[in-house]
Amino acid sequence: MKRLKAWRPPLARLNDFFTSVVLASQSVARKRLLEELGLHVTIEVTHCDESHQERDPAKAVRLLAKRKMEGYRAVHSRYEGAVLTCDTLVAYEDRLIGKPKDREEARAQLLMFSNKKQVVHSGWALWYDNTLFDGCDEATVIFKKLDEKAIEAYLDLGEWRGAAGSYRIQERGKELVQRVEGDIATVIGLPLLQISEILLATVPVSDGAEYPPLRG
């Protein structure tokens, strides 16, 4: 059995571009990932209509992340610092799985995932240097075979609340998972490697410089 690899900061880290960021999300896990990069993170929750008819999970999370950014910018239009919004959905067969409404729905989701694979899609939008960047990344998660006792024990922890797919891989939810194919940060809900790579590709680097200079 493969052990889950611990997440490590990408080579081009976000704090090579900015030293503080507003995270328009209530996710403690996303905040922790950003803080591990040395960033000062301010949480400012944004509210928007999350209903949609999009069936493509990659398009759906990208749409919702941008919609959240639009909601934040509508209220804080004069703010010039970096702002990050995110959204995560789980694709299982032909279904899009979000956050469970209650314990019963969480139980059904975990039973459905048992011994199966799912694809986690995390979309993001970043307002930086007066420019909107956005994108999405995906990672495949393969669950162990779970019996009802294991599922009930996990549900008792309460980690399913507010978690897409009813588990948190950065917490005890990792015990449900056999392996991850892709960036585990994407499963947590924030594709830091992809964001860093996109920023690095758009900012010129002077000869001999390892990273772009700090900005903002």
Short mmCIF file of C-alpha atoms in Angstrom, two decimals:
data_model
loop_
_atom_site.label_atom_id
_atom_site.label_comp_id
_atom_site.label_asym_id
_atom_site.label_seq_id
_atom_site.Cartn_x
_atom_site.Cartn_y
_atom_site.Cartn_z
CA MET A 1 0.00 0.00 0.00
CA LYS A 2 1.35 3.42 -0.93
CA ARG A 3 1.52 6.01 1.79
CA LEU A 4 0.21 9.47 1.05
CA LYS A 5 3.02 11.87 0.39
CA ALA A 6 3.04 14.98 2.52
CA TRP A 7 2.41 18.17 0.61
CA ARG A 8 5.53 20.27 -0.06
CA PRO A 9 5.68 23.89 -1.23
CA PRO A 10 6.14 24.27 -5.02
CA LEU A 11 9.48 25.48 -6.37
CA ALA A 12 8.04 28.85 -7.37
CA ARG A 13 6.15 29.80 -4.24
CA LEU A 14 3.40 32.38 -4.01
CA ASN A 15 5.36 34.43 -1.50
CA ASP A 16 7.85 35.10 -4.28
CA PHE A 17 5.10 37.27 -5.78
CA PHE A 18 3.28 38.75 -2.77
CA THR A 19 3.64 38.53 0.99
CA SER A 20 0.01 38.82 2.05
CA VAL A 21 -3.30 37.70 0.59
CA VAL A 22 -7.00 37.94 1.31
CA LEU A 23 -8.54 34.46 1.23
CA ALA A 24 -12.25 34.79 0.51
CA SER A 25 -13.02 31.39 2.01
CA GLN A 26 -13.83 29.89 5.39
CA SER A 27 -11.52 26.93 4.75
CA VAL A 28 -9.03 26.44 7.56
CA ALA A 29 -7.11 23.97 5.39
CA ARG A 30 -6.63 26.46 2.55
CA LYS A 31 -5.52 29.11 5.04
CA ARG A 32 -3.00 26.67 6.51
CA LEU A 33 -1.54 25.86 3.09
CA LEU A 34 -0.99 29.54 2.37
CA GLU A 35 0.52 30.17 5.79
CA GLU A 36 2.95 27.29 5.23
CA LEU A 37 4.29 29.35 2.33
CA GLY A 38 5.05 32.20 4.71
CA LEU A 39 2.11 34.35 3.62
CA HIS A 40 0.08 36.57 5.92
CA VAL A 41 -3.51 35.46 5.31
CA THR A 42 -6.65 37.47 6.03
CA ILE A 43 -9.97 35.63 5.90
CA GLU A 44 -12.87 37.60 4.42
CA VAL A 45 -15.80 35.40 3.51
CA THR A 46 -17.66 36.31 0.34
CA HIS A 47 -21.23 35.28 -0.43
CA CYS A 48 -22.59 34.55 -3.89
CA ASP A 49 -25.14 32.42 -5.69
CA GLU A 50 -23.53 28.98 -6.07
CA SER A 51 -26.34 27.47 -8.14
CA HIS A 52 -25.40 26.51 -11.70
CA GLN A 53 -26.34 24.15 -14.53
CA GLU A 54 -22.78 23.32 -15.59
CA ARG A 55 -22.18 19.57 -15.88
CA ASP A 56 -18.46 19.77 -16.63
CA PRO A 57 -16.75 19.75 -13.20
CA ALA A 58 -13.70 21.70 -14.36
CA LYS A 59 -15.89 24.43 -15.83
CA ALA A 60 -18.15 24.40 -12.77
CA VAL A 61 -15.41 25.01 -10.18
CA ARG A 62 -13.80 27.64 -12.37
CA LEU A 63 -17.15 29.39 -12.80
CA LEU A 64 -17.86 29.36 -9.06
CA ALA A 65 -14.39 30.59 -8.11
CA LYS A 66 -14.74 33.52 -10.53
CA ARG A 67 -18.26 34.22 -9.28
CA LYS A 68 -16.93 34.42 -5.71
CA MET A 69 -14.23 36.82 -6.88
CA GLU A 70 -16.84 38.99 -8.57
CA GLY A 71 -18.78 39.03 -5.30
CA TYR A 72 -15.71 40.09 -3.35
CA ARG A 73 -14.67 42.76 -5.86
CA ALA A 74 -18.19 44.19 -5.90
CA VAL A 75 -17.83 45.02 -2.21
CA HIS A 76 -14.08 45.77 -2.11
CA SER A 77 -13.50 47.34 -5.51
CA ARG A 78 -10.76 49.66 -4.24
CA TYR A 79 -8.68 46.96 -2.58
CA GLU A 80 -5.41 46.62 -4.52
CA GLY A 81 -3.82 43.64 -2.76
CA ALA A 82 -3.89 39.97 -3.69
CA VAL A 83 -7.23 38.17 -3.30
CA LEU A 84 -7.85 34.44 -3.73
CA THR A 85 -11.16 32.59 -4.13
CA CYS A 86 -11.64 28.84 -4.56
CA ASP A 87 -14.19 26.11 -5.13
CA THR A 88 -13.96 22.32 -5.01
CA LEU A 89 -16.20 19.57 -6.38
CA VAL A 90 -15.83 15.82 -6.56
CA ALA A 91 -16.70 14.02 -9.79
CA TYR A 92 -17.86 10.43 -9.34
CA GLU A 93 -18.99 8.61 -12.47
CA ASP A 94 -21.50 11.05 -14.00
CA ARG A 95 -22.28 12.96 -10.80
CA LEU A 96 -20.91 16.14 -9.25
CA ILE A 97 -20.53 15.81 -5.49
CA GLY A 98 -20.37 18.87 -3.26
CA LYS A 99 -20.71 19.35 0.48
CA PRO A 100 -23.20 17.05 2.24
CA LYS A 101 -26.34 18.57 3.73
CA ASP A 102 -26.35 16.22 6.71
CA ARG A 103 -24.81 13.09 8.20
CA GLU A 104 -27.05 10.80 6.17
CA GLU A 105 -25.87 12.31 2.90
CA ALA A 106 -22.26 12.15 4.10
CA ARG A 107 -22.70 8.46 4.90
CA ALA A 108 -24.13 7.80 1.45
CA GLN A 109 -21.22 9.60 -0.22
CA LEU A 110 -18.57 7.64 1.68
CA LEU A 111 -20.33 4.33 1.00
CA MET A 112 -20.44 5.24 -2.67
CA PHE A 113 -16.70 6.02 -2.74
CA SER A 114 -15.69 2.76 -1.00
CA ASN A 115 -13.10 0.86 -3.08
CA LYS A 116 -13.71 3.27 -5.97
CA LYS A 117 -11.97 6.23 -7.54
CA GLN A 118 -13.16 9.80 -7.77
CA VAL A 119 -11.73 12.92 -9.36
CA VAL A 120 -11.41 16.05 -7.24
CA HIS A 121 -11.60 19.35 -9.15
CA SER A 122 -10.45 22.57 -7.49
CA GLY A 123 -11.00 25.89 -9.23
CA TRP A 124 -9.44 29.19 -8.22
CA ALA A 125 -9.42 32.87 -9.08
CA LEU A 126 -6.63 35.24 -8.09
CA TRP A 127 -6.76 39.03 -8.24
CA TYR A 128 -3.14 40.20 -8.33
CA ASP A 129 -1.37 43.22 -9.79
CA ASN A 130 -4.69 44.56 -11.12
CA THR A 131 -5.16 41.36 -13.14
CA LEU A 132 -7.53 38.40 -12.77
CA PHE A 133 -5.93 34.98 -13.09
CA ASP A 134 -7.98 31.81 -12.89
CA GLY A 135 -7.79 28.11 -13.51
CA CYS A 136 -8.54 24.64 -12.18
CA ASP A 137 -6.68 21.45 -11.44
CA GLU A 138 -7.73 17.86 -10.83
CA ALA A 139 -6.44 14.90 -8.85
CA THR A 140 -7.68 11.33 -8.65
CA VAL A 141 -8.41 9.83 -5.24
CA ILE A 142 -8.78 6.07 -4.77
CA PHE A 143 -10.57 5.00 -1.59
CA LYS A 144 -9.93 1.91 0.47
CA LYS A 145 -12.74 -0.61 0.87
CA LEU A 146 -14.75 0.77 3.78
CA ASP A 147 -17.12 -1.11 6.04
CA GLU A 148 -20.00 0.54 7.87
CA LYS A 149 -18.11 0.54 11.17
CA ALA A 150 -15.21 2.52 9.68
CA ILE A 151 -17.60 4.97 8.04
CA GLU A 152 -19.59 5.56 11.22
CA ALA A 153 -16.39 6.06 13.21
CA TYR A 154 -15.25 8.68 10.72
CA LEU A 155 -18.62 10.41 10.67
CA ASP A 156 -18.47 10.66 14.46
CA LEU A 157 -15.40 12.91 14.07
CA GLY A 158 -17.52 15.53 12.31
CA GLU A 159 -14.94 16.20 9.59
CA TRP A 160 -17.60 15.64 6.93
CA ARG A 161 -19.25 18.97 7.74
CA GLY A 162 -18.51 21.54 5.05
CA ALA A 163 -16.24 19.16 3.11
CA ALA A 164 -16.76 18.35 -0.57
CA GLY A 165 -17.11 14.58 -0.77
CA SER A 166 -17.62 14.34 3.02
CA TYR A 167 -13.97 13.88 3.99
CA ARG A 168 -10.86 15.95 4.72
CA ILE A 169 -7.72 14.34 3.38
CA GLN A 170 -5.50 16.67 5.41
CA GLU A 171 -7.05 15.34 8.62
CA ARG A 172 -8.24 11.84 9.60
CA GLY A 173 -9.87 11.49 6.19
CA LYS A 174 -6.49 10.35 4.88
CA GLU A 175 -7.14 7.03 6.64
CA LEU A 176 -9.97 6.38 4.16
CA VAL A 177 -7.72 6.83 1.14
CA GLN A 178 -5.55 4.22 -0.56
CA ARG A 179 -3.69 6.62 -2.85
CA VAL A 180 -3.78 9.97 -4.62
CA GLU A 181 -2.78 10.52 -8.23
CA GLY A 182 -1.93 14.19 -8.62
CA ASP A 183 -1.26 17.14 -6.33
CA ILE A 184 -2.63 16.49 -2.85
CA ALA A 185 -3.01 20.28 -2.39
CA THR A 186 -5.62 20.14 -5.15
CA VAL A 187 -7.56 17.57 -3.11
CA ILE A 188 -7.31 19.85 -0.08
CA GLY A 189 -8.86 22.56 -2.24
CA LEU A 190 -6.08 24.89 -3.39
CA PRO A 191 -3.86 24.01 -6.41
CA LEU A 192 -0.85 26.03 -5.26
CA LEU A 193 1.56 24.46 -7.72
CA GLN A 194 -0.60 25.39 -10.70
CA ILE A 195 -1.19 28.93 -9.44
CA SER A 196 2.54 29.45 -8.91
CA GLU A 197 3.40 28.08 -12.35
CA ILE A 198 0.88 30.38 -14.04
CA LEU A 199 2.22 33.43 -12.22
CA LEU A 200 5.80 32.44 -12.98
CA ALA A 201 4.99 32.14 -16.69
CA THR A 202 3.53 35.66 -16.85
CA VAL A 203 6.20 37.60 -14.95
CA PRO A 204 9.56 38.25 -16.67
CA VAL A 205 12.62 37.14 -14.74
CA SER A 206 15.87 39.08 -15.07
CA ASP A 207 19.06 37.24 -16.03
CA GLY A 208 20.45 35.25 -13.15
CA ALA A 209 17.35 35.70 -10.98
CA GLU A 210 15.84 32.55 -9.51
CA TYR A 211 12.39 34.07 -8.92
CA PRO A 212 10.60 37.29 -9.82
CA PRO A 213 11.08 40.11 -7.30
CA LEU A 214 8.60 40.47 -4.45
CA ARG A 215 5.67 42.65 -5.40
CA GLY A 216 2.95 44.00 -3.13
#
